[in-house]
Coordinates of C-alpha atoms and ligand atoms in Angstrom, one line a residue:
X59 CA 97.7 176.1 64.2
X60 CA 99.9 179.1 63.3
X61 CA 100.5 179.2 59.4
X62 CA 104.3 178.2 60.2
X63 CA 103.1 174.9 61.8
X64 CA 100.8 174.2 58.9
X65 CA 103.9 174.1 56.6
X66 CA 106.4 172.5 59.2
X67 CA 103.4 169.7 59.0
X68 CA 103.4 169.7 55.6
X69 CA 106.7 169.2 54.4
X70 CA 106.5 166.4 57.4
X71 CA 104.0 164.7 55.8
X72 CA 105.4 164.8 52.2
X73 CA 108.8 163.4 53.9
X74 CA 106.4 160.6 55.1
X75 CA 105.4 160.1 51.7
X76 CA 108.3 160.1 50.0
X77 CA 110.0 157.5 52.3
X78 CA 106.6 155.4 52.1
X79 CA 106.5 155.5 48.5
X80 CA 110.5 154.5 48.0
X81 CA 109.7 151.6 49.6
X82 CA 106.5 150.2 47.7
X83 CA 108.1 151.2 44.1
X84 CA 111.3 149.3 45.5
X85 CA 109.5 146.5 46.6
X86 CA 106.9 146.3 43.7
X87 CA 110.2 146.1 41.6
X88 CA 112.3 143.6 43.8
X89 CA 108.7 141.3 43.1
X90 CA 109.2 141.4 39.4
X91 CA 112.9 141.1 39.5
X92 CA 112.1 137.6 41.7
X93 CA 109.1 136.5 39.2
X94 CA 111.5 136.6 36.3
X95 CA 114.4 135.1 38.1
X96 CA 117.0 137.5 38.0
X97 CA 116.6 138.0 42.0
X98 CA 117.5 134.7 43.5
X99 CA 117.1 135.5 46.9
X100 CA 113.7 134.9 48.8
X101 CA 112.3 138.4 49.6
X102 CA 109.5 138.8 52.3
X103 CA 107.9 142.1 50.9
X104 CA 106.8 144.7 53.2
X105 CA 104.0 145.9 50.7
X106 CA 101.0 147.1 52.5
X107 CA 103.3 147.8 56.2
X108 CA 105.0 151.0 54.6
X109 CA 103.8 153.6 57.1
X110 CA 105.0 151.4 60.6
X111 CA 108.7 151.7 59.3
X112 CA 108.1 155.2 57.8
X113 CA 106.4 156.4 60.9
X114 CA 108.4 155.4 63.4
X115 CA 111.5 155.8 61.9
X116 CA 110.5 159.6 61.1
X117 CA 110.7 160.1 64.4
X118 CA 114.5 159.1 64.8
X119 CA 117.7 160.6 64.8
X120 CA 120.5 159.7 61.6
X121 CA 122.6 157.7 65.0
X122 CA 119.7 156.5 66.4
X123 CA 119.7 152.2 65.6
X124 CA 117.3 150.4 64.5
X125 CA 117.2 146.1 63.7
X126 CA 115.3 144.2 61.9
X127 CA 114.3 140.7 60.7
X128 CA 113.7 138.6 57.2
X129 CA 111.3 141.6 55.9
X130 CA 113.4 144.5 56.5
X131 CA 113.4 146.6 53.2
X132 CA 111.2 149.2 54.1
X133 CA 112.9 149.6 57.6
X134 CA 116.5 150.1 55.9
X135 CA 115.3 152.3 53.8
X136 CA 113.3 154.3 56.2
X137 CA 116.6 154.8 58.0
X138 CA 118.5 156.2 55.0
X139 CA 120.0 153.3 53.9
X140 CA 121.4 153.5 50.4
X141 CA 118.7 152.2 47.8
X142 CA 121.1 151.7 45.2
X143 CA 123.2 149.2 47.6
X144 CA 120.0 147.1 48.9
X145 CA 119.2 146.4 45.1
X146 CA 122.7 145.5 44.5
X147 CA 122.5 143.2 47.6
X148 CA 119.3 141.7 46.1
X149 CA 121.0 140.5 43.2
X150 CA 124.3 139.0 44.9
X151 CA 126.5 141.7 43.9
X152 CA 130.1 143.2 45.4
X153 CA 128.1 146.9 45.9
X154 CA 125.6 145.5 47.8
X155 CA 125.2 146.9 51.9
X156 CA 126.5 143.3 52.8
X157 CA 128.9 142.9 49.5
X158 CA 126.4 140.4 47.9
X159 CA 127.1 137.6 50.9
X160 CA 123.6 138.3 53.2
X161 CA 120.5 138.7 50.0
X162 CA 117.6 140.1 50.9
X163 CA 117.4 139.0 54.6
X164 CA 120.8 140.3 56.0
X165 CA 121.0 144.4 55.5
X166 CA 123.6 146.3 57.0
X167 CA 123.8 150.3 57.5
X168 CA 126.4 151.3 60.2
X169 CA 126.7 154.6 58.8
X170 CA 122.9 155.1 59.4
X171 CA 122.9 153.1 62.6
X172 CA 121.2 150.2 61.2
X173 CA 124.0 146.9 62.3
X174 CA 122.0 144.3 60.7
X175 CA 118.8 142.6 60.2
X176 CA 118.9 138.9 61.1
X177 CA 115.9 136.5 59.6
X178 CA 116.0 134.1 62.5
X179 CA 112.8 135.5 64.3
X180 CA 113.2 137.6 67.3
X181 CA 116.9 137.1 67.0
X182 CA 117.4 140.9 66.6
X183 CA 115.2 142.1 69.8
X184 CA 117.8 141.2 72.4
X185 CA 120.8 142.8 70.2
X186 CA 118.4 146.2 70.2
X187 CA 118.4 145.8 74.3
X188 CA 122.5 145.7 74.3
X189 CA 122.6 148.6 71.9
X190 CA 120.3 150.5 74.0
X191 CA 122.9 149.4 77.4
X192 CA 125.7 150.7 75.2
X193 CA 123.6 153.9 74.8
X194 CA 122.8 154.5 78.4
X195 CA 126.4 153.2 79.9
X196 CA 128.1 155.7 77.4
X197 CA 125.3 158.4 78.0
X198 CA 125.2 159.2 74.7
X199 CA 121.1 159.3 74.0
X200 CA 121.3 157.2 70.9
X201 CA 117.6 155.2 70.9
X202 CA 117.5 152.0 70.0
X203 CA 114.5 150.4 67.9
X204 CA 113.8 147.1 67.3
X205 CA 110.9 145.8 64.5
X206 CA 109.6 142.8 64.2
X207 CA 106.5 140.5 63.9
X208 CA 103.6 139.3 65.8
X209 CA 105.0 135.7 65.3
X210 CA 108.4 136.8 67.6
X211 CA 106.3 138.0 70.5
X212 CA 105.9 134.3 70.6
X213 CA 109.5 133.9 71.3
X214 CA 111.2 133.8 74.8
X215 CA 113.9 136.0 73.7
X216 CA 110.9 139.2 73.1
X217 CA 109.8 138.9 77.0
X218 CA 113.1 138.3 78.3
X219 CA 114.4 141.6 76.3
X220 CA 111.2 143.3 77.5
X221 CA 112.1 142.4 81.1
X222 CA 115.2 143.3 81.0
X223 CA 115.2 146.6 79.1
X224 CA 111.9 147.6 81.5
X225 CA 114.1 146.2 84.8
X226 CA 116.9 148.7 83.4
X227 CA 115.0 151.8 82.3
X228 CA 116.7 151.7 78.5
X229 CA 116.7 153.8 75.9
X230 CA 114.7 151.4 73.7
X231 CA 111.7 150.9 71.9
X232 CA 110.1 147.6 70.7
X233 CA 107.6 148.0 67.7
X234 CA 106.0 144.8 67.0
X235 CA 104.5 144.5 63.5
X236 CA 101.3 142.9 64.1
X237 CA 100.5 141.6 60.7
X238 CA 98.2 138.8 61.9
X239 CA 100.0 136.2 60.1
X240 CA 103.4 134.4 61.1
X241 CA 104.0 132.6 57.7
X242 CA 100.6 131.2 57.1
X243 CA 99.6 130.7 60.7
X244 CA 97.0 133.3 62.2
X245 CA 97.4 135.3 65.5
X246 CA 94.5 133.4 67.0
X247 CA 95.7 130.3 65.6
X248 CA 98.7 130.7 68.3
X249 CA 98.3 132.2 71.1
X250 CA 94.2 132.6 73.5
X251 CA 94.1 136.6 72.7
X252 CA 94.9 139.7 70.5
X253 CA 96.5 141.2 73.3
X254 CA 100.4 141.9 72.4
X255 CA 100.4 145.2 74.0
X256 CA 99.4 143.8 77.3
X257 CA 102.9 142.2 77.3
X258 CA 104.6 145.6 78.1
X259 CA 102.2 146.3 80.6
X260 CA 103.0 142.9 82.4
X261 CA 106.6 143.8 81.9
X262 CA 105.9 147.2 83.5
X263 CA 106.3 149.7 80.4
X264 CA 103.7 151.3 78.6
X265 CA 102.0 149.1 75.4
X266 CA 100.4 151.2 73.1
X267 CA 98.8 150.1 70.5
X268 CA 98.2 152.2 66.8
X269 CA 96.8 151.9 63.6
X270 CA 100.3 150.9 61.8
X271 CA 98.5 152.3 58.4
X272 CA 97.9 155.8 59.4
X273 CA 102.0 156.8 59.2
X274 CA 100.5 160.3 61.1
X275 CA 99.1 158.0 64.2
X276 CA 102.4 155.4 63.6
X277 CA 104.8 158.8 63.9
X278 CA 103.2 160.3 66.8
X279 CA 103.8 157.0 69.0
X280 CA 106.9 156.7 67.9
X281 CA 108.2 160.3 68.6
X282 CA 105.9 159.4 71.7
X283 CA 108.4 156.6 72.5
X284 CA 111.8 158.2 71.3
X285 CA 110.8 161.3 74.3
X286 CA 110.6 158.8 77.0
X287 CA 113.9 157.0 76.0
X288 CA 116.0 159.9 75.7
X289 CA 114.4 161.6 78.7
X290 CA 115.7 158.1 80.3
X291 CA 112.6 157.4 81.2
X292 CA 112.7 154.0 79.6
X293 CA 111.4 151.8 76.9
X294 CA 108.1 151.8 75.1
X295 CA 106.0 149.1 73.4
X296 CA 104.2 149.9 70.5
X297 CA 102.3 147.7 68.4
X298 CA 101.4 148.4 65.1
X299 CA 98.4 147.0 63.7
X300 CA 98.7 146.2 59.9
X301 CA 98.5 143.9 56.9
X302 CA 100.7 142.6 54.4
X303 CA 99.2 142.3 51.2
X304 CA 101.4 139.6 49.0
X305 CA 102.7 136.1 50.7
X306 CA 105.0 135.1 53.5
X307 CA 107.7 135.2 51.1
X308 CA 107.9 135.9 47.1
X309 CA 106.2 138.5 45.0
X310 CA 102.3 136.2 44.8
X311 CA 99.0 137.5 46.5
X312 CA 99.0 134.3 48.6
X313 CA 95.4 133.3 47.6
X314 CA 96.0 129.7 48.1
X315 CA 96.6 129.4 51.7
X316 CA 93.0 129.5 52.9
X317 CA 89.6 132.4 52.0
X318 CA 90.3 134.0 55.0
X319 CA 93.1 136.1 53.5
X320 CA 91.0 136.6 50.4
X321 CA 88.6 138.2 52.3
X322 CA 90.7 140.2 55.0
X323 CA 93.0 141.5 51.6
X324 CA 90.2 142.9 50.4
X325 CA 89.0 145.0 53.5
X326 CA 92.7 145.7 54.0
X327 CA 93.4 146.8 50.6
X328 CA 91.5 150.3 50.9
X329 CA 93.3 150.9 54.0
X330 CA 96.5 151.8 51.7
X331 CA 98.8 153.5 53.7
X332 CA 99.6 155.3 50.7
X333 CA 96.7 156.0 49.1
X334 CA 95.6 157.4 52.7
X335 CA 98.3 159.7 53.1
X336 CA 98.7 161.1 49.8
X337 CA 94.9 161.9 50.3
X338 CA 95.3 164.0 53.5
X339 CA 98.0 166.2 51.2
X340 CA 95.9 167.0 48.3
X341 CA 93.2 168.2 50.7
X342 CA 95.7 170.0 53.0
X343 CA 96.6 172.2 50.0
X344 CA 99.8 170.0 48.5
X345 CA 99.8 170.3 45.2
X346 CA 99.1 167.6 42.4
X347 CA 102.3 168.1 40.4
X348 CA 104.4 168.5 43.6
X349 CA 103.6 165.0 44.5
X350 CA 103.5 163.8 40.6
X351 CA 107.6 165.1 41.3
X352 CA 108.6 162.7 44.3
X353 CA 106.3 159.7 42.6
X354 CA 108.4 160.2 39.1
X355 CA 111.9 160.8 41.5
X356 CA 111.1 157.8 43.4
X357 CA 110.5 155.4 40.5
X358 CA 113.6 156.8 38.6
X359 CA 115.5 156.1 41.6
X360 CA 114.7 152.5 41.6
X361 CA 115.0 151.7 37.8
X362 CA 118.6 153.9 38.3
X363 CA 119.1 151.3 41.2
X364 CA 118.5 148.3 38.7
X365 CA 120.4 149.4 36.2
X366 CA 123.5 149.8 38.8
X367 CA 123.0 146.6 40.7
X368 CA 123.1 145.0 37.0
X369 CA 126.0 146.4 35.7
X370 CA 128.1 145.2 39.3
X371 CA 130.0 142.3 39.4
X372 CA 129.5 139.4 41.6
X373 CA 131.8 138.8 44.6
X374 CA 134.9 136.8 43.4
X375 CA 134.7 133.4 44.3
X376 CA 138.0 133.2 45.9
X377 CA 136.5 135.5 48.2
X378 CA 134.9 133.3 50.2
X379 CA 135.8 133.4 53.6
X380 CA 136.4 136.8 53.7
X381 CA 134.6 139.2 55.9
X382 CA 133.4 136.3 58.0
X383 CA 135.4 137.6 61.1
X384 CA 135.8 141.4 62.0
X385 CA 138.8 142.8 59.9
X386 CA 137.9 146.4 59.8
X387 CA 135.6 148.7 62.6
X388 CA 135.4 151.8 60.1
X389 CA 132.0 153.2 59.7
X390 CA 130.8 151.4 62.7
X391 CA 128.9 154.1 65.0
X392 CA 129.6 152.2 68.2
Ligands
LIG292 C1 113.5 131.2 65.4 C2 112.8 131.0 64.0 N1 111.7 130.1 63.9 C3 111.1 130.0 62.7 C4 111.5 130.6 61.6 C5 110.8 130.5 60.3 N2 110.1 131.7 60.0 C6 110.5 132.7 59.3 S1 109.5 134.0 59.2 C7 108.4 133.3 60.2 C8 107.1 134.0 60.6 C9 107.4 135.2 61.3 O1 106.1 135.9 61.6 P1 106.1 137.3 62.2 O2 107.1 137.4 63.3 O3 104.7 137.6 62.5 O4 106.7 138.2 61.0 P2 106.0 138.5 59.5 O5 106.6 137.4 58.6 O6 104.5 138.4 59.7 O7 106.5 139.8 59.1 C10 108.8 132.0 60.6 C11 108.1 131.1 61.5 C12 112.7 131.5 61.8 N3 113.1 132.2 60.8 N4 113.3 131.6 63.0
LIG293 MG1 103.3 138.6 61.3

């Protein structure tokens, strides 16, 4: 490696970390905010999954889309979407990405190409597949990712999205989130085998699958991916193998739903994402303070969040029915 490439690495990595680390701070916050209350709106936390979103989305372009479902934090941030308006949105205020109408589960981002994340599962993967037509009908090379769980590859609306962005060769790329778990329900628990990316092969694209906590091995797929889709070489499969460490839904450890979790959490647990990634910087030469810097950033930038999303005001009741048609396109990258 020449000594350019070693630093062209390095301030890749730190990016990596950065955007990783925004989102666990964000979400270790939003779990407190729901413990004591103040957040009403259920939150699926993405602790433990950071470097799948991170990764992937690394390896995109600002107009490139991306969709998600009911745990989509770390993906709308991962895209650049605005911090400050996702905490807003948490707590039912006007400021927030969806003017304090969609909580938690219903992020919007136009201006970074993220249209929305939808909780009802799979409900996003077939939008991702007419974004991606858009993209190759207008030739305009925009990629088109869509995340989303294990449990939604269960779904007929995954395979018939697979089959049909495979049949048309488009620009997109599916990145299932195998977690294990759909709610409380494990993998083998639904379907005969642990093969999810057998279902691109049978579809006729490639399925890879990569450790979805090493953001390095998660990146490299994706930018993997993103080559083939803009080369119009068509869509990719990539399934990210990972854990999430609190509940289905709320800020708890989810202890209580059987001691197989127990004991998985706690071979999972050293597999920190995070803790991996900042390790490969200090021994590639980054230096302590440098990444003391983006950790102190990142957590200012989240209480600064909090502290805006608390002084907003909630939407005005009389509001109501407002923006539940389309009034305005502005902002939309379509
Ligand atoms: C169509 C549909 N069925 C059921 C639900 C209820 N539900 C919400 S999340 C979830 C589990 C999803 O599991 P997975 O896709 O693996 O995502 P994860 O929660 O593990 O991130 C279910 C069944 C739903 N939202 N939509
Ligand atoms: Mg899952």
């Amino acid at each position: 490696m020449e000594p350019n490439d070693h630093v062209a690495s390095l301030d890749l990595k730190r990016l990596l970390y950065r955007t990783m680390l925004r989102i666990r701070l964000f979400e270790e916050r939003v779990g407190a905010l729901v413990e004591a209350g103040e957040a009403r709106t259920p939150c699926h936390l993405y602790i433990g999954q950071e470097a799948v979103a991170a990764g992937v989305c690394g390896a995109l372009q600002r107009d490139d889309f991306v969709w998600g479902g009911h745990r989509s934090h770390g993906h709308y941030l991962a895209k650049g979407g605005d911090l400050r308006a996702m905490m807003a949105e948490i707590l039912g205020k006007e400021t927030g990405c969806s003017r304090g109408r969609g909580g938690s589960m219903h992020l919007i981002a136009p201006e970074v190409g993220i249209l929305g994340t939808v909780p009802l599962v799979a409900a996003t993967i077939p939008l991702a597949v007419g974004a991606a037509l858009a993209s190759k009908l207008s030739q305009n090379r925009r990629v088109s990712v869509s995340f989303f769980g294990d449990g939604a590859t269960e779904e007929g609306h995954f395979h018939e999205s697979v089959n049909l962005a495979a049949l048309y060769q488009l620009p997109a790329i599916f990145v299932c989130e195998n977690n294990f778990y759909a709610s409380h329900m494990p993998l083998l628990g639904r379907r005969r085998a642990d093969n999810i990316p057998a279902s691109g092969l049978a579809h006729g694209i490639p399925g890879v699958s990569v450790d979805g906590n090493d953001v390095m091995a998660v990146y490299e797929a994706g930018l993997a991916a993103v080559s083939r889709a803009r080369a119009g070489e068509g869509p990719t499969l990539i399934e990210c193998r990972t854990y999430r460490w609190r509940g289905h839904v709320g800020p708890s450890w989810d202890m209580d739903v059987g001691v197989q979790r127990k004991d998985e959490l706690k071979d999972w647990l050293p597999k920190d994402p995070i803790a991996r990634l900042r390790n490969l910087l200090l021994n590639e030469g980054l230096q302590l303070h440098e990444l003391e810097q983006v950790e102190q950033a990142a957590r200012d930038e989240v209480e600064a969040a909090v502290a805006f999303a608390r002084a907003s005001a909630y939407p005005d009741p009389g509001e109501l029915l407002k923006h539940v048609y389309v009034e305005e396109r502005k902002g939309v990258l379509l």
